[in-house]
Amino acid sequence: QSALTQPASVSGSPGQSITISCTGTSSDVGGYNYVCWYQHHPGKAPKLMIYEVTNRPSGVPDRFSGSKSGNTASLTISGLQAEDEADYYCTSYTGSSTVFGGGTKLTVL
Amino acid sequence: QVQLVQSGSELKEPGASVKVSCKASGYTFTRYAMNWVRLAPGQGLEWMGWINTNTGKPAYAQGFTGRFVFSLDTSVSTAYLQISSLKAEDTAVYYCARDFKRSSFDSWGQGTLVTVSS
């Protein structure tokens, strides 16, 4: 199972919106509505931000939203804040396993 | 509240073995699968596989067969990752993560740094 494709880096200024893409295949992202997004600050445990493509766990700000079209999922962060600077990973269920994206480093300028 | 607490950092020589523990609390351990994820230096998160906490049956991702073993002690709500014949490239932070729904990991351990060096 190949890793999902994410941009290596994205950046934005405070208050702006950014979108991170996550491209897979019909065997993972396109085939199941079990796409997640995780925020990872170095040295800390990853945090689930979005599950089942669009759902936010309790406590995650509604500035974070997820979507999917075909084999590509997206994470949008609106109203960027300094604390959003982190690595972001997408994952997808594949029917028998989990596949991660390569990760995207978000820089808040 | 749900909590996963992992064992502390390990420094091992090449060829040795290591066993990382992940103790769960705040929920019924056998109701949720446990996954293991690796973060190697300069790399991204990588799924290693999972273990069915009800049956004890493990499943390993490609690249994590042979030297990697997942196990459980349900009496103490603990999952284990054992790595044998350690190599320098096994140096990484290893995380356990609870799967609450089809590869959705809602709770993570704090990570265990395993360093392999002579």
mmCIF file of C-alpha atoms in Angstrom:
data_model
loop_
_atom_site.group_PDB
_atom_site.id
_atom_site.type_symbol
_atom_site.label_atom_id
_atom_site.label_comp_id
_atom_site.label_asym_id
_atom_site.label_seq_id
_atom_site.Cartn_x
_atom_site.Cartn_y
_atom_site.Cartn_z
ATOM 1 C CA GLN A 1 0.000 0.000 0.000
ATOM 2 C CA SER A 2 1.598 3.284 -1.102
ATOM 3 C CA ALA A 3 1.464 6.325 1.111
ATOM 4 C CA LEU A 4 -1.165 8.935 0.369
ATOM 5 C CA THR A 5 0.180 12.050 -1.362
ATOM 6 C CA GLN A 6 0.261 15.340 0.541
ATOM 7 C CA PRO A 7 2.125 18.556 -0.230
ATOM 8 C CA ALA A 8 5.335 18.754 1.767
ATOM 9 C CA SER A 9 4.544 22.220 3.055
ATOM 10 C CA VAL A 10 1.950 24.952 3.090
ATOM 11 C CA SER A 11 1.957 28.352 4.701
ATOM 12 C CA GLY A 12 -0.404 31.163 5.527
ATOM 13 C CA SER A 13 -0.690 34.298 7.579
ATOM 14 C CA PRO A 14 -2.754 34.594 10.761
ATOM 15 C CA GLY A 15 -6.428 34.917 9.941
ATOM 16 C CA GLN A 16 -6.088 33.426 6.468
ATOM 17 C CA SER A 17 -7.368 30.042 5.289
ATOM 18 C CA ILE A 18 -5.312 27.177 3.951
ATOM 19 C CA THR A 19 -6.179 23.818 2.425
ATOM 20 C CA ILE A 20 -4.099 20.655 2.537
ATOM 21 C CA SER A 21 -4.812 17.958 -0.006
ATOM 22 C CA CYS A 22 -4.462 14.213 0.389
ATOM 23 C CA THR A 23 -4.565 12.112 -2.761
ATOM 24 C CA GLY A 24 -4.986 8.368 -2.808
ATOM 25 C CA THR A 25 -6.727 5.841 -4.984
ATOM 26 C CA SER A 26 -10.064 4.129 -5.301
ATOM 27 C CA SER A 27 -8.688 1.465 -2.949
ATOM 28 C CA ASP A 28 -8.344 3.859 -0.059
ATOM 29 C CA VAL A 29 -9.490 7.509 -0.042
ATOM 30 C CA GLY A 30 -11.898 7.076 -2.929
ATOM 31 C CA GLY A 31 -13.296 3.788 -1.717
ATOM 32 C CA TYR A 32 -14.147 4.566 1.890
ATOM 33 C CA ASN A 33 -15.461 7.470 3.939
ATOM 34 C CA TYR A 34 -12.898 6.744 6.627
ATOM 35 C CA VAL A 35 -10.426 9.533 6.086
ATOM 36 C CA CYS A 36 -8.852 11.172 9.110
ATOM 37 C CA TRP A 37 -6.626 14.153 9.704
ATOM 38 C CA TYR A 38 -4.105 14.419 12.540
ATOM 39 C CA GLN A 39 -2.224 17.397 13.911
ATOM 40 C CA HIS A 40 1.246 16.672 15.231
ATOM 41 C CA HIS A 41 3.352 19.082 17.183
ATOM 42 C CA PRO A 42 6.922 17.752 17.468
ATOM 43 C CA GLY A 43 7.522 15.978 20.729
ATOM 44 C CA LYS A 44 3.829 15.511 21.417
ATOM 45 C CA ALA A 45 1.304 12.813 20.595
ATOM 46 C CA PRO A 46 -0.609 13.239 17.336
ATOM 47 C CA LYS A 47 -4.132 14.597 17.762
ATOM 48 C CA LEU A 48 -7.190 13.526 15.807
ATOM 49 C CA MET A 49 -8.718 16.592 14.145
ATOM 50 C CA ILE A 50 -11.122 15.089 11.595
ATOM 51 C CA TYR A 51 -12.586 11.602 11.216
ATOM 52 C CA GLU A 52 -14.908 10.040 8.674
ATOM 53 C CA VAL A 53 -13.929 12.753 6.172
ATOM 54 C CA THR A 54 -15.882 15.592 7.770
ATOM 55 C CA ASN A 55 -16.466 14.936 11.469
ATOM 56 C CA ARG A 56 -14.726 16.844 14.240
ATOM 57 C CA PRO A 57 -14.089 15.211 17.613
ATOM 58 C CA SER A 58 -15.299 17.096 20.629
ATOM 59 C CA GLY A 59 -12.988 19.987 21.451
ATOM 60 C CA VAL A 60 -11.633 20.542 17.947
ATOM 61 C CA PRO A 61 -12.403 24.087 16.787
ATOM 62 C CA ASP A 62 -14.809 24.484 13.901
ATOM 63 C CA ARG A 63 -12.045 26.334 12.063
ATOM 64 C CA PHE A 64 -10.972 22.857 11.009
ATOM 65 C CA SER A 65 -13.054 21.184 8.311
ATOM 66 C CA GLY A 66 -12.671 18.200 6.026
ATOM 67 C CA SER A 67 -14.017 17.218 2.638
ATOM 68 C CA LYS A 68 -13.504 14.677 -0.112
ATOM 69 C CA SER A 69 -13.943 14.526 -3.846
ATOM 70 C CA GLY A 70 -13.118 11.312 -5.646
ATOM 71 C CA ASN A 71 -9.714 10.068 -4.575
ATOM 72 C CA THR A 72 -8.683 13.352 -2.932
ATOM 73 C CA ALA A 73 -9.485 14.482 0.586
ATOM 74 C CA SER A 74 -8.841 17.958 1.904
ATOM 75 C CA LEU A 75 -8.345 19.649 5.239
ATOM 76 C CA THR A 76 -9.192 23.339 5.445
ATOM 77 C CA ILE A 77 -8.131 25.521 8.334
ATOM 78 C CA SER A 78 -9.769 28.916 8.422
ATOM 79 C CA GLY A 79 -8.782 31.846 10.587
ATOM 80 C CA LEU A 80 -5.228 30.563 10.954
ATOM 81 C CA GLN A 81 -3.692 30.938 14.384
ATOM 82 C CA ALA A 82 -0.084 30.674 15.487
ATOM 83 C CA GLU A 83 -0.800 27.480 17.409
ATOM 84 C CA ASP A 84 -1.962 25.786 14.201
ATOM 85 C CA GLU A 85 1.663 25.575 13.087
ATOM 86 C CA ALA A 86 2.345 21.825 13.079
ATOM 87 C CA ASP A 87 2.641 18.781 10.867
ATOM 88 C CA TYR A 88 -0.619 17.435 9.472
ATOM 89 C CA TYR A 89 -1.213 13.886 8.324
ATOM 90 C CA CYS A 90 -4.125 12.299 6.532
ATOM 91 C CA THR A 91 -4.985 8.634 6.817
ATOM 92 C CA SER A 92 -7.392 6.313 5.109
ATOM 93 C CA TYR A 93 -8.886 2.941 5.861
ATOM 94 C CA THR A 94 -8.144 0.485 3.037
ATOM 95 C CA GLY A 95 -10.418 -2.383 3.938
ATOM 96 C CA SER A 96 -7.720 -4.298 5.769
ATOM 97 C CA SER A 97 -5.190 -1.724 6.858
ATOM 98 C CA THR A 98 -4.469 1.945 7.427
ATOM 99 C CA VAL A 99 -2.379 4.131 5.172
ATOM 100 C CA PHE A 100 -0.839 7.466 6.156
ATOM 101 C CA GLY A 101 -0.047 10.437 4.002
ATOM 102 C CA GLY A 102 3.516 11.685 3.911
ATOM 103 C CA GLY A 103 2.666 14.667 6.077
ATOM 104 C CA THR A 104 2.429 18.414 5.455
ATOM 105 C CA LYS A 105 4.288 21.035 7.442
ATOM 106 C CA LEU A 106 2.081 24.050 8.063
ATOM 107 C CA THR A 107 3.909 27.289 8.719
ATOM 108 C CA VAL A 108 2.014 30.262 10.081
ATOM 109 C CA LEU A 109 3.875 33.304 8.825
ATOM 110 C CA GLN B 1 -10.813 9.818 30.670
ATOM 111 C CA VAL B 2 -9.167 7.617 28.070
ATOM 112 C CA GLN B 3 -5.438 7.443 28.558
ATOM 113 C CA LEU B 4 -2.615 5.480 26.973
ATOM 114 C CA VAL B 5 0.650 5.576 28.892
ATOM 115 C CA GLN B 6 3.758 4.147 27.282
ATOM 116 C CA SER B 7 6.999 2.965 28.801
ATOM 117 C CA GLY B 8 10.059 5.161 28.835
ATOM 118 C CA SER B 9 12.858 5.752 26.359
ATOM 119 C CA GLU B 10 15.198 2.901 25.533
ATOM 120 C CA LEU B 11 18.804 2.835 24.364
ATOM 121 C CA LYS B 12 19.768 -0.493 22.845
ATOM 122 C CA GLU B 13 22.733 -1.925 20.990
ATOM 123 C CA PRO B 14 22.327 -3.369 17.510
ATOM 124 C CA GLY B 15 21.139 -6.962 17.665
ATOM 125 C CA ALA B 16 19.358 -6.551 20.990
ATOM 126 C CA SER B 17 15.600 -6.643 21.596
ATOM 127 C CA VAL B 18 13.233 -4.115 23.097
ATOM 128 C CA LYS B 19 9.701 -4.334 24.441
ATOM 129 C CA VAL B 20 7.547 -1.220 24.579
ATOM 130 C CA SER B 21 4.422 -1.198 26.711
ATOM 131 C CA CYS B 22 1.204 0.770 26.320
ATOM 132 C CA LYS B 23 -1.101 0.764 29.344
ATOM 133 C CA ALA B 24 -4.691 1.769 28.721
ATOM 134 C CA SER B 25 -7.110 3.235 31.220
ATOM 135 C CA GLY B 26 -10.485 4.930 31.232
ATOM 136 C CA TYR B 27 -12.255 2.465 28.955
ATOM 137 C CA THR B 28 -12.841 -1.243 28.395
ATOM 138 C CA PHE B 29 -9.560 -2.366 26.876
ATOM 139 C CA THR B 30 -10.954 -5.235 24.840
ATOM 140 C CA ARG B 31 -13.537 -3.117 23.032
ATOM 141 C CA TYR B 32 -11.092 -1.243 20.803
ATOM 142 C CA ALA B 33 -8.253 -2.356 18.582
ATOM 143 C CA MET B 34 -4.775 -1.091 19.331
ATOM 144 C CA ASN B 35 -2.507 0.161 16.609
ATOM 145 C CA TRP B 36 1.199 0.926 16.489
ATOM 146 C CA VAL B 37 2.693 3.836 14.556
ATOM 147 C CA ARG B 38 6.332 4.711 13.962
ATOM 148 C CA LEU B 39 7.929 8.125 13.542
ATOM 149 C CA ALA B 40 11.496 7.779 12.340
ATOM 150 C CA PRO B 41 13.885 10.755 12.321
ATOM 151 C CA GLY B 42 13.121 13.034 9.378
ATOM 152 C CA GLN B 43 10.245 10.826 8.264
ATOM 153 C CA GLY B 44 6.478 10.910 8.573
ATOM 154 C CA LEU B 45 4.136 8.807 10.638
ATOM 155 C CA GLU B 46 3.996 5.211 9.445
ATOM 156 C CA TRP B 47 1.373 2.624 10.331
ATOM 157 C CA MET B 48 2.956 -0.574 11.657
ATOM 158 C CA GLY B 49 -0.143 -2.656 12.177
ATOM 159 C CA TRP B 50 -2.728 -3.477 14.785
ATOM 160 C CA ILE B 51 -3.815 -6.066 17.285
ATOM 161 C CA ASN B 52 -7.340 -7.220 17.993
ATOM 162 C CA THR B 53 -7.605 -6.751 21.754
ATOM 163 C CA ASN B 54 -10.486 -9.202 21.901
ATOM 164 C CA THR B 55 -8.819 -12.148 20.176
ATOM 165 C CA GLY B 56 -5.160 -11.183 20.451
ATOM 166 C CA LYS B 57 -4.709 -11.604 16.713
ATOM 167 C CA PRO B 58 -2.151 -9.202 15.251
ATOM 168 C CA ALA B 59 -1.832 -7.889 11.713
ATOM 169 C CA TYR B 60 1.367 -6.309 10.444
ATOM 170 C CA ALA B 61 1.927 -3.745 7.720
ATOM 171 C CA GLN B 62 4.425 -4.407 4.962
ATOM 172 C CA GLY B 63 7.882 -3.783 6.286
ATOM 173 C CA PHE B 64 6.968 -4.765 9.816
ATOM 174 C CA THR B 65 6.869 -8.522 9.568
ATOM 175 C CA GLY B 66 9.333 -10.901 11.144
ATOM 176 C CA ARG B 67 11.127 -8.815 13.777
ATOM 177 C CA PHE B 68 8.070 -6.989 15.095
ATOM 178 C CA VAL B 69 5.589 -8.621 17.458
ATOM 179 C CA PHE B 70 2.407 -7.190 18.957
ATOM 180 C CA SER B 71 1.044 -8.787 22.114
ATOM 181 C CA LEU B 72 -1.356 -8.140 24.956
ATOM 182 C CA ASP B 73 -1.892 -8.658 28.650
ATOM 183 C CA THR B 74 -5.594 -7.983 29.000
ATOM 184 C CA SER B 75 -5.428 -8.548 32.773
ATOM 185 C CA VAL B 76 -3.566 -5.240 33.058
ATOM 186 C CA SER B 77 -5.038 -3.558 29.952
ATOM 187 C CA THR B 78 -1.642 -3.353 28.307
ATOM 188 C CA ALA B 79 -0.435 -3.773 24.751
ATOM 189 C CA TYR B 80 3.153 -4.503 23.859
ATOM 190 C CA LEU B 81 5.428 -3.976 20.881
ATOM 191 C CA GLN B 82 8.538 -6.124 20.784
ATOM 192 C CA ILE B 83 11.288 -5.560 18.255
ATOM 193 C CA SER B 84 14.070 -8.105 17.939
ATOM 194 C CA SER B 85 17.451 -8.014 16.190
ATOM 195 C CA LEU B 86 17.438 -4.234 16.440
ATOM 196 C CA LYS B 87 19.079 -2.211 13.688
ATOM 197 C CA ALA B 88 20.118 1.425 13.601
ATOM 198 C CA GLU B 89 17.218 2.152 11.264
ATOM 199 C CA ASP B 90 14.769 1.055 13.989
ATOM 200 C CA THR B 91 15.659 4.254 15.840
ATOM 201 C CA ALA B 92 12.336 6.050 16.088
ATOM 202 C CA VAL B 93 9.490 7.143 18.309
ATOM 203 C CA TYR B 94 6.880 4.423 18.587
ATOM 204 C CA TYR B 95 3.272 5.306 19.393
ATOM 205 C CA CYS B 96 0.329 3.167 20.375
ATOM 206 C CA ALA B 97 -3.064 4.460 19.283
ATOM 207 C CA ARG B 98 -6.620 3.359 20.002
ATOM 208 C CA ASP B 99 -8.792 2.734 16.958
ATOM 209 C CA PHE B 100 -12.361 3.745 17.713
ATOM 210 C CA LYS B 101 -13.718 3.338 14.193
ATOM 211 C CA ARG B 102 -12.097 1.981 11.038
ATOM 212 C CA SER B 103 -8.603 3.410 11.287
ATOM 213 C CA SER B 104 -9.691 6.451 13.307
ATOM 214 C CA PHE B 105 -7.186 6.858 16.129
ATOM 215 C CA ASP B 106 -8.780 8.961 18.839
ATOM 216 C CA SER B 107 -6.310 8.419 21.644
ATOM 217 C CA TRP B 108 -2.535 8.114 21.447
ATOM 218 C CA GLY B 109 0.219 7.211 23.836
ATOM 219 C CA GLN B 110 2.874 9.819 24.519
ATOM 220 C CA GLY B 111 5.395 7.923 22.396
ATOM 221 C CA THR B 112 8.462 5.883 23.281
ATOM 222 C CA LEU B 113 11.837 6.789 21.827
ATOM 223 C CA VAL B 114 13.893 3.740 20.933
ATOM 224 C CA THR B 115 17.485 4.527 20.060
ATOM 225 C CA VAL B 116 19.654 1.818 18.536
ATOM 226 C CA SER B 117 23.337 2.621 18.764
ATOM 227 C CA SER B 118 26.570 0.980 19.741
#
